[in-house]
Short mmCIF file of C-alpha atoms in Angstrom, two decimals:
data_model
loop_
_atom_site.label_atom_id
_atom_site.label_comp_id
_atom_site.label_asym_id
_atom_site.label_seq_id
_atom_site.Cartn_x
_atom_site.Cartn_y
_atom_site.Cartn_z
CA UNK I 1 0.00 0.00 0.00
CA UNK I 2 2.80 2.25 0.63
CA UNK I 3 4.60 1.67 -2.73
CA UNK I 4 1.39 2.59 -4.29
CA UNK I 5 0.94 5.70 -2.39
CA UNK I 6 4.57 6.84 -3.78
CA UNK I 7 4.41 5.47 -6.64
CA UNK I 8 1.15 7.54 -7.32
CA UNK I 9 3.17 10.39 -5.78
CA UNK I 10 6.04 10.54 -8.03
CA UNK I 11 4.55 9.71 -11.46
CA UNK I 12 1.94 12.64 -10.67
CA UNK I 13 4.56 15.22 -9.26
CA UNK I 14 5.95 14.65 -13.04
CA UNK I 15 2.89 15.00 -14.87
CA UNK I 16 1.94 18.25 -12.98
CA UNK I 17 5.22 19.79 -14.45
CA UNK I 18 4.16 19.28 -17.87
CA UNK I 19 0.50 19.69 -16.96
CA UNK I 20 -0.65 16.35 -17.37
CA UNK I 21 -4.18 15.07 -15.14
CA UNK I 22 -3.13 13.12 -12.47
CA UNK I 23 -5.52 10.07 -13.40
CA UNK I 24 -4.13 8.40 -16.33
CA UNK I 25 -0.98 8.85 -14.51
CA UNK I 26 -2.26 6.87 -11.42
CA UNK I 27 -3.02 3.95 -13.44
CA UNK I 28 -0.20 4.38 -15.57
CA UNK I 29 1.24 3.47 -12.16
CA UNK I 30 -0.70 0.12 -11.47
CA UNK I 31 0.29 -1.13 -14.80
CA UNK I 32 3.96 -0.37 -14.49
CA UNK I 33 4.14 -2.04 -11.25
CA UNK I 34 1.27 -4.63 -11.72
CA UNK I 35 2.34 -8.64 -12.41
CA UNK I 36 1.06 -8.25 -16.01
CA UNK I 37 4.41 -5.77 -16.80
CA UNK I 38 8.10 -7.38 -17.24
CA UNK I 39 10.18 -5.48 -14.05
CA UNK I 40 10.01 -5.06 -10.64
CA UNK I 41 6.75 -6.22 -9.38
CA UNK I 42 4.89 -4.49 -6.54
CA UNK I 43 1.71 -6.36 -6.11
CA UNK I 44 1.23 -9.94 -7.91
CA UNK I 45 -2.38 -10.15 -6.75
CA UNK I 46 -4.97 -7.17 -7.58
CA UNK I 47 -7.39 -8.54 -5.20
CA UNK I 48 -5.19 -7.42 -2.47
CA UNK I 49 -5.84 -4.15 -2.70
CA UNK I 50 -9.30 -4.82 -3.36
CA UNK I 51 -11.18 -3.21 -0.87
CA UNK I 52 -9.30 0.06 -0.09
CA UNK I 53 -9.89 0.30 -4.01
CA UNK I 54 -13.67 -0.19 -3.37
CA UNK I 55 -13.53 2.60 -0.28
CA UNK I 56 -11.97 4.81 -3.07
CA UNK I 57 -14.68 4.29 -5.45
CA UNK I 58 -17.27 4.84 -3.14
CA UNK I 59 -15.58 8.13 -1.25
CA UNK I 60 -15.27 9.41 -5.22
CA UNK I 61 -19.15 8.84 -5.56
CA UNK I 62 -19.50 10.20 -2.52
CA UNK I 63 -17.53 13.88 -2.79
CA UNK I 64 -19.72 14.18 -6.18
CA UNK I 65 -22.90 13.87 -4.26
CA UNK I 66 -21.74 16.29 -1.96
CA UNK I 67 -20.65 18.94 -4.88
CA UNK I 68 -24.60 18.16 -6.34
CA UNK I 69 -27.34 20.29 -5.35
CA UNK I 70 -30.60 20.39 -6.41
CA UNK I 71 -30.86 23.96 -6.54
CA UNK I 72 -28.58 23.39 -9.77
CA UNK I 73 -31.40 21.31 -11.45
CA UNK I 74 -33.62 24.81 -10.55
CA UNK I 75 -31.47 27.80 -11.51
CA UNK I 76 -30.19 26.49 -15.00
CA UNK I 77 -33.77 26.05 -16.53
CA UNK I 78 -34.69 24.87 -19.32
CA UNK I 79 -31.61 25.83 -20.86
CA UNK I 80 -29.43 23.57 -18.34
CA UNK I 81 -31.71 20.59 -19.21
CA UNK I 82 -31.95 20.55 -22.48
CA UNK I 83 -28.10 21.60 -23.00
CA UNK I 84 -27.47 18.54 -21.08
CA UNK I 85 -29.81 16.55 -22.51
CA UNK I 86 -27.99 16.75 -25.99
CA UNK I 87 -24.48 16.25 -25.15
CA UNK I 88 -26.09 12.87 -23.64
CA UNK I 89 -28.30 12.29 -26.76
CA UNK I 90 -25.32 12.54 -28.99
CA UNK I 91 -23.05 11.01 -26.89
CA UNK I 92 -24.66 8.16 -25.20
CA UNK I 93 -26.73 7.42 -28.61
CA UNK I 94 -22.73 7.59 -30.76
CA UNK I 95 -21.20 4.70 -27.82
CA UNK I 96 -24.58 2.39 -27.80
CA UNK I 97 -24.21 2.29 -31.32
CA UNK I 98 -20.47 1.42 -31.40
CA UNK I 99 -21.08 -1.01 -28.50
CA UNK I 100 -23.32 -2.75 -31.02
CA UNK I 101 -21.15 -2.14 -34.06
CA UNK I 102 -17.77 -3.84 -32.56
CA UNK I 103 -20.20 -6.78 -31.92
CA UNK I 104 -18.73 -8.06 -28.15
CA UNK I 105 -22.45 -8.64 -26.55
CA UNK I 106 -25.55 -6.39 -25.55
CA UNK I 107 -24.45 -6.13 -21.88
CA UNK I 108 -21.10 -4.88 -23.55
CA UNK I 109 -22.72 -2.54 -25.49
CA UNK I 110 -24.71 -0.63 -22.39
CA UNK I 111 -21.42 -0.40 -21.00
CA UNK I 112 -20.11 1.05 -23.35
CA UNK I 113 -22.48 3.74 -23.83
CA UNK I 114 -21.63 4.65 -20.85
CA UNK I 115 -18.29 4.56 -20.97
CA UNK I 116 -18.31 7.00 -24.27
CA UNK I 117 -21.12 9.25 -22.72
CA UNK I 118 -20.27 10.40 -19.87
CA UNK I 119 -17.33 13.29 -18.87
CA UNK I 120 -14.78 12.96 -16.24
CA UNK I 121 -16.22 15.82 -13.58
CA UNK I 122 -12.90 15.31 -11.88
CA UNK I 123 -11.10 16.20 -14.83
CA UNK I 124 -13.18 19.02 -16.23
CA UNK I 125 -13.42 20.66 -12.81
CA UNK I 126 -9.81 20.46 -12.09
CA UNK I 127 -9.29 21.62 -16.15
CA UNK I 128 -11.80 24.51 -15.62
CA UNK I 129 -9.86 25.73 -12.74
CA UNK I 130 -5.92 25.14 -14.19
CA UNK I 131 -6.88 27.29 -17.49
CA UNK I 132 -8.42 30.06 -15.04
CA UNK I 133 -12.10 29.90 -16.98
CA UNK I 134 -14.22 29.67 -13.69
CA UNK I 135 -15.66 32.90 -14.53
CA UNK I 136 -16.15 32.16 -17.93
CA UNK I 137 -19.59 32.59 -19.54
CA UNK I 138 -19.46 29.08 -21.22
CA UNK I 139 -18.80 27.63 -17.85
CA UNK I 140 -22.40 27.67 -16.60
CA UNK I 141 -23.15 25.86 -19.18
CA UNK I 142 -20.62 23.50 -18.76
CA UNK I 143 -21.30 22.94 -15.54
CA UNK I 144 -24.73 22.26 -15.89
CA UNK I 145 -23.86 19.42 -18.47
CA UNK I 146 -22.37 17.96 -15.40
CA UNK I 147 -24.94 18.43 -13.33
CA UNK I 148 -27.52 16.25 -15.98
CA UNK I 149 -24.85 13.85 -16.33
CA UNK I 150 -24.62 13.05 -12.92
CA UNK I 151 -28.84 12.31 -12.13
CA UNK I 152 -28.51 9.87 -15.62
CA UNK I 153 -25.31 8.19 -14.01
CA UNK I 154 -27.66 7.50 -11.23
CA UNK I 155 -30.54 6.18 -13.33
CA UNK I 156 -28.36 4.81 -15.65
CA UNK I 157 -26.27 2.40 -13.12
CA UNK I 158 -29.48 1.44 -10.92
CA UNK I 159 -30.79 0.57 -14.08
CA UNK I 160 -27.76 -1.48 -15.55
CA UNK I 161 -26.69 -3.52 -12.57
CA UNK I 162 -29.74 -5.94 -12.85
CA UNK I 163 -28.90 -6.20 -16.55
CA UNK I 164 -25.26 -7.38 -14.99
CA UNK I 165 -25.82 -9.40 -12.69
CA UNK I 166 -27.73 -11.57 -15.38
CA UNK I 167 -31.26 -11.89 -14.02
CA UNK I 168 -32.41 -15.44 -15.32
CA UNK I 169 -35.97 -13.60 -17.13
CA UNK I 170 -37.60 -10.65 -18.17
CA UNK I 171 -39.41 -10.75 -15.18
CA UNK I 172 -36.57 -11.56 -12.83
CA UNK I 173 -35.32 -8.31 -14.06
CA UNK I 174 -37.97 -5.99 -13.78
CA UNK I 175 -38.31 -7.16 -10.22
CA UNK I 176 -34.48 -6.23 -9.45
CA UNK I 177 -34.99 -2.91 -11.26
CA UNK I 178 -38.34 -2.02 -9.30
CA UNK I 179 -36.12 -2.80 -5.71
CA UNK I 180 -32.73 -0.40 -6.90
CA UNK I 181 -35.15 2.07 -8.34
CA UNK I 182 -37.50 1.45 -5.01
CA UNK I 183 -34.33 2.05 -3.02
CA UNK I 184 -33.20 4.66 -4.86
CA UNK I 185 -36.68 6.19 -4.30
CA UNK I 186 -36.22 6.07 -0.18
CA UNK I 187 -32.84 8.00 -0.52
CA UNK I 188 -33.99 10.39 -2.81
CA UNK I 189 -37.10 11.10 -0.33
CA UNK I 190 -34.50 11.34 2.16
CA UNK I 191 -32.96 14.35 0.39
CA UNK I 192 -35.68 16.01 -0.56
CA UNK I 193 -37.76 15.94 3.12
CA UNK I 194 -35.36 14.47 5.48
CA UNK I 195 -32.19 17.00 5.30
CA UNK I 196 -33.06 18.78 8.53
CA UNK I 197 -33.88 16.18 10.70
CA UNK I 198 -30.66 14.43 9.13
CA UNK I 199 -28.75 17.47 10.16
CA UNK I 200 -29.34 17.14 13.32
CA UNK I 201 -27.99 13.73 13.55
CA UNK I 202 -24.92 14.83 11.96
CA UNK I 203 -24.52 17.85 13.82
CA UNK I 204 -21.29 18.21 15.86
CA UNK I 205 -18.36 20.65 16.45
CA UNK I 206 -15.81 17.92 16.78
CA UNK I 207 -14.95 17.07 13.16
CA UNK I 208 -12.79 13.43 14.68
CA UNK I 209 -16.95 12.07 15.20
CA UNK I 210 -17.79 14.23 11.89
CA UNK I 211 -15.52 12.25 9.81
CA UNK I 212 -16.29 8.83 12.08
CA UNK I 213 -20.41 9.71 11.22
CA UNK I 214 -20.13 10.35 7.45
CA UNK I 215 -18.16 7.92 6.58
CA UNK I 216 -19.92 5.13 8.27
CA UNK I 217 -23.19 6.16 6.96
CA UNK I 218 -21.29 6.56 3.10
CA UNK I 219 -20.10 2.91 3.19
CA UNK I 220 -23.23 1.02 5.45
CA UNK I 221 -25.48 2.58 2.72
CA UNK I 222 -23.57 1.41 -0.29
CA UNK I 223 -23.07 -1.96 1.34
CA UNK I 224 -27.20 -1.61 1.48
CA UNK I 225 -27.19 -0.88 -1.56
CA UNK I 226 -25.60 -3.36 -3.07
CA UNK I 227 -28.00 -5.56 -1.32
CA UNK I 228 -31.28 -4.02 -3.17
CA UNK I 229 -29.20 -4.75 -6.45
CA UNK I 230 -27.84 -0.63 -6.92
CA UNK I 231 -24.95 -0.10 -7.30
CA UNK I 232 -22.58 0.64 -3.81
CA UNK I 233 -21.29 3.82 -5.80
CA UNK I 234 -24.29 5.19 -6.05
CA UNK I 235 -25.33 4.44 -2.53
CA UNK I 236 -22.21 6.88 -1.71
CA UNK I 237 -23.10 8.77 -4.06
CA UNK I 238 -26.99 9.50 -2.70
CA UNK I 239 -25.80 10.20 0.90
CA UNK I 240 -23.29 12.40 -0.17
CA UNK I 241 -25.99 14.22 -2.07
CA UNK I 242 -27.85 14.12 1.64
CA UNK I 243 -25.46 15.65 3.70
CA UNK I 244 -24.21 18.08 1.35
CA UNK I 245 -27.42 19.86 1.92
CA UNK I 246 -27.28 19.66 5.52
CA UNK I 247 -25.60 22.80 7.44
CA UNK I 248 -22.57 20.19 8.25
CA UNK I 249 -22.27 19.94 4.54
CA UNK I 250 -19.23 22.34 3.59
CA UNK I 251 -17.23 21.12 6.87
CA UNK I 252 -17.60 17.66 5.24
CA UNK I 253 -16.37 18.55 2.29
CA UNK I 254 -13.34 19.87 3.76
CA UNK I 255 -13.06 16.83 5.94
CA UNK I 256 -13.40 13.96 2.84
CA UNK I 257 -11.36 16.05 0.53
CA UNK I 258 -7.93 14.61 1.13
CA UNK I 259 -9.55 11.02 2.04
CA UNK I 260 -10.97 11.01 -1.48
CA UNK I 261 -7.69 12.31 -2.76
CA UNK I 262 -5.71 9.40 -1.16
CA UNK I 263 -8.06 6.85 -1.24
CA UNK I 264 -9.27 7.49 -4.80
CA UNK I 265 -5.79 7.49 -5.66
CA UNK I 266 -5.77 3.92 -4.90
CA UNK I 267 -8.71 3.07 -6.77
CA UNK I 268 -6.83 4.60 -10.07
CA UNK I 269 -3.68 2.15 -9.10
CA UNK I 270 -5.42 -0.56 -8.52
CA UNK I 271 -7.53 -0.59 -11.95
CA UNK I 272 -4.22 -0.40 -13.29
CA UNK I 273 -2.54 -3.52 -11.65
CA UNK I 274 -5.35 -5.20 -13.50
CA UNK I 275 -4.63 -4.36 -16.75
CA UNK I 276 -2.28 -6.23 -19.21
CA UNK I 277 -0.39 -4.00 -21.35
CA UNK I 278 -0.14 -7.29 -24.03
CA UNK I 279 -4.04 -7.18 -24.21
CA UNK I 280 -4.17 -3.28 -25.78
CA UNK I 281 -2.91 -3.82 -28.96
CA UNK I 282 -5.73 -5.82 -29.62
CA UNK I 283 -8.12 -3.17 -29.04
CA UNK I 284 -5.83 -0.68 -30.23
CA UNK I 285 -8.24 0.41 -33.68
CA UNK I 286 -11.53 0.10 -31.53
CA UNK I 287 -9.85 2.47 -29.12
CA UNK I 288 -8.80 4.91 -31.82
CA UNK I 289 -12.66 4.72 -33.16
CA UNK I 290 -13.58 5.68 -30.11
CA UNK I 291 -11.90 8.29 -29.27
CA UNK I 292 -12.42 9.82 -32.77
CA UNK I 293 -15.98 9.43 -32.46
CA UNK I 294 -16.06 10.89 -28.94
CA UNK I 295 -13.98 13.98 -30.57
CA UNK I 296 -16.99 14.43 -33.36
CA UNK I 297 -20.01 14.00 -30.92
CA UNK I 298 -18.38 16.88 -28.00
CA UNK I 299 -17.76 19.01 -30.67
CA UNK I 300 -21.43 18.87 -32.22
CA UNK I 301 -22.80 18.96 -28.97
CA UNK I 302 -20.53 22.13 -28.13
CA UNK I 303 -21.85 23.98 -31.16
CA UNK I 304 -25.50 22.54 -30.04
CA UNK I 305 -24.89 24.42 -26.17
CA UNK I 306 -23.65 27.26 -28.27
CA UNK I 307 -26.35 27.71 -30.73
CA UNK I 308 -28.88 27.39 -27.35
CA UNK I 309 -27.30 29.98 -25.37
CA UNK I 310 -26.18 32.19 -28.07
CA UNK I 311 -22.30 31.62 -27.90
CA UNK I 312 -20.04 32.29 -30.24
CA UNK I 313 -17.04 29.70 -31.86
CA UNK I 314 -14.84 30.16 -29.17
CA UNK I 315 -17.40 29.55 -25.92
CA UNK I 316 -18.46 26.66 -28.43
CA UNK I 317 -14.79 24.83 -28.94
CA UNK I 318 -14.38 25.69 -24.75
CA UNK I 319 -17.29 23.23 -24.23
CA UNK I 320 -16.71 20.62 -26.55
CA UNK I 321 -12.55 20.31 -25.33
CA UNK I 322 -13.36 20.84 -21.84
CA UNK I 323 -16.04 17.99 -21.57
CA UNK I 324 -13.72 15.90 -23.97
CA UNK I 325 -11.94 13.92 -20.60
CA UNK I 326 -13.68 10.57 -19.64
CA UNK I 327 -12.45 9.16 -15.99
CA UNK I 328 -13.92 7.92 -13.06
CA UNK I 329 -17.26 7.09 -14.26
CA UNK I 330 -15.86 4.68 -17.01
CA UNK I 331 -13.61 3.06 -14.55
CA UNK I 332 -16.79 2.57 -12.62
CA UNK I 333 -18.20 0.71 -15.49
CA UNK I 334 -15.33 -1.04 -15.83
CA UNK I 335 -15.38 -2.73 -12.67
CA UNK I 336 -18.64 -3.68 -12.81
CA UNK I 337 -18.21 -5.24 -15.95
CA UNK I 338 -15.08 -7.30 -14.44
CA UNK I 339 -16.93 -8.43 -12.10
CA UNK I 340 -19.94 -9.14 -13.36
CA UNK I 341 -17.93 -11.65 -16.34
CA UNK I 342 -18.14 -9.84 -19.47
CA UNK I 343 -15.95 -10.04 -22.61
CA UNK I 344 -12.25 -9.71 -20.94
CA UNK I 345 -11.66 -7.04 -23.89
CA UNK I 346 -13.39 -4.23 -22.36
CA UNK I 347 -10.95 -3.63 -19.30
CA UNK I 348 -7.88 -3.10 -21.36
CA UNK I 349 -10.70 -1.16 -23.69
CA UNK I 350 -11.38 1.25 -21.46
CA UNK I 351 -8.01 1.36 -20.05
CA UNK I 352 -6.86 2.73 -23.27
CA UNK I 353 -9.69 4.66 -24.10
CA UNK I 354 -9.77 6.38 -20.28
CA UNK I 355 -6.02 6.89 -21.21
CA UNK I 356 -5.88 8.19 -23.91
CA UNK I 357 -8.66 10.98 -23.80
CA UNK I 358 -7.47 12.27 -20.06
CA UNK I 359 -4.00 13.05 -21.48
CA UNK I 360 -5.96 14.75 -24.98
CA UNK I 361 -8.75 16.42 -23.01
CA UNK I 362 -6.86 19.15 -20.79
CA UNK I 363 -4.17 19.82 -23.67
CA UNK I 364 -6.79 20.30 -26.49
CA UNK I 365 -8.88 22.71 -23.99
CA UNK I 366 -5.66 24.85 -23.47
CA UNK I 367 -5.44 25.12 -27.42
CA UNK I 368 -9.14 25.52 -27.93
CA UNK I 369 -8.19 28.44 -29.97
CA UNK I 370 -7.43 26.18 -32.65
CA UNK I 371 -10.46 24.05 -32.61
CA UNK I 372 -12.45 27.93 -32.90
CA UNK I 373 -10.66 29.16 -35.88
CA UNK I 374 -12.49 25.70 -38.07
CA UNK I 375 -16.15 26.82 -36.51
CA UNK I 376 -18.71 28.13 -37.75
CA UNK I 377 -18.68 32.05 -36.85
CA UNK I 378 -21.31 33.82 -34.78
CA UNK I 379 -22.79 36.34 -37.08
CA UNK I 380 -23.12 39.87 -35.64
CA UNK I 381 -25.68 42.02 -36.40
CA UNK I 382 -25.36 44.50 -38.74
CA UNK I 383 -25.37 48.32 -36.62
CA UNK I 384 -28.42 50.09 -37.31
CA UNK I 385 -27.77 53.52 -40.17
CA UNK I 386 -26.91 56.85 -39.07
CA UNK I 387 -30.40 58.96 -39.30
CA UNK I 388 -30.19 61.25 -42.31
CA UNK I 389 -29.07 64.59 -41.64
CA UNK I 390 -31.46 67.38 -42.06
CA UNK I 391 -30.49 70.11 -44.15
#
């Protein structure tokens, strides 16, 4: 455990200096040092590291639910929605479609429309912040992408981890959908009506029994959930979305921040120990595809969020670079789909694909200039004429 944490450490100290996200880099890593890599071997067994790589998972879910507010849903309007609402369109719609099209199996293919669908909010947060464009105009918007991806990645999962787990009938199925989406239901009730009286409960001034509090009740409900058939990401993810709406809510957020950080770190190192670097050649041209068509659909749907809030080519090649990264969320999938026995191609898949497009995404955002110059320009109106003079 403590060669990963420096191992982490020291490949991610380099990639800051050349401004490189610290995710591919954590994997990187795991497969350097995994058994599947010729070399000094730090961990010959994955599984070892298996459940500090689950607490990471579910303390990642968990921070996002805290960063989530419903408000957000409220103050974008209609705008928010149905920005969000085509960048999933287009890119969930582009990666069911290839899913299908590289012909590994129906459960393969849901995965991997989520895998292609869905940003990185890690990585666009942390890109939005490194290029300075907080402030920016296009950022609402972006923002609110993120927002509408995050209550389908809740759906979405709940809805996908029957499908997994290979219910034996149609039936069968529908019943294990009704009890995540039934469970689901009781936490979301929770948010809505509960948040005060949950407060209280959570209320304290010493943060050693804050920290103790959330993060029993962050990993009892996703070993719940798990139980009902959701998810235990999404578990973390609901009480996180809970008690970031209480008034103990920003002193948590403090308090998980460098537990995520170290913790999720793990996660990242230990997805990598499972990969075999001899397995990604063999995926090497559906990678490339992907990644290519992931390119095409952000940029679409960033000239879509333009054309709805009235941006011009630059706000428009800002959104479709900065969304560009995918991340956690298709690691997610990927250990789901490890575990639940699907084709052994779409680990080292996604490892390349996840690679790949969180080394592209921050770079091309930086040099969204050039992406601009090839868009469409905003027309400007024409000024009105002078008045006539009057002789």
């Amino acid at each position: 455990m403590g060669g990963a944490f420096v191992a982490a450490a020291v490949l991610a100290r380099l990639g800051n200096r050349i401004g490189l996200p610290t995710i591919p880099l954590f994997i990187l890593a795991g497969i350097l040092l995994g058994p599947n890599t010729p070399g000094f071997v730090l961990l010959h067994d994955p599984h070892d590291l298996e459940m500090l790589s689950a607490l990471g998972l579910v303390l990642l879910l968990f921070y996002l639910g805290l960063e989530f507010h419903m408000d957000d849903l409220k103050s974008g309007g209609k705008k928010m929605a149905l920005a969000g609402g085509v960048y999933l369109a287009l890119n969930v719609g582009a990666g069911l479609a290839f899913g299908f099209a590289v012909g590994w199996g129906t459960s393969e293919a849901l995965v991997l429309a989520g895998v292609l669908g869905i940003s990185s909010s890690a990585i666009v947060t942390k890109t939005l912040v490194d290029l300075g464009r907080i402030g920016n105009p296009e950022t609402k918007p972006i923002l609110g992408i993120i927002v509408v991806e995050d209550v389908f990645l809740a759906l979405y999962l709940a809805a996908l981890q029957p499908v997994l787990a290979g219910a034996d009938s149609m039936g069968s199925a529908m019943v294990q959908i009704g009890k995540a989406f039934g469970f689901l239901l009781v936490l979301a009730l929770a948010a809505r009506f509960g948040t005060k009286v949950i407060g209280k409960l959570f209320a304290t001034k010493d943060n050693e029994l804050l920290v103790i509090s959330f993060l029993g009740a962050a990993v009892l409900v996703a070993g719940i959930a798990e139980e009902f058939g959701v998810a235990d990401a999404i578990g973390a993810f609901m009480v996180g979305l809970i008690l970031g709406n209480t008034t103990s809510g920003e002193r948590i957020r403090e308090l998980v921040h460098p537990l995520r950080d170290a913790f999720g770190a793990i996660f990242f190192f230990g997805f990598g120990l499972s990969i075999d670097p001899g397995d990604l050649p063999k995926v090497l041209v559906p990678v490339l595809i992907a990644v290519a068509l992931t390119i095409v659909m952000n940029v679409v749907a960033g000239l879509g969020a333009a054309k709805i809030y009235g941006f011009g080519a630059q706000p428009a090649a800002n959104v479709a670079t900065t969304l560009l990264a995918r991340g956690e969320f298709a690691l997610i999938l990927a250990t789901m789909a490890s575990v639940a026995g699907l084709d052994d191609r779409l680990s080292p898949f996604i490892a390349g694909y996840v690679l790949i497009l969180a080394v592209v995404a921050p770079l091309a955002a930086g040099r969204s200039s050039w992406l601009a110059r090839l868009l469409p320009q905003k027309e400007e109106p024409s000024p009105a004429p002078s008045p006539t003079p009057v002789s």
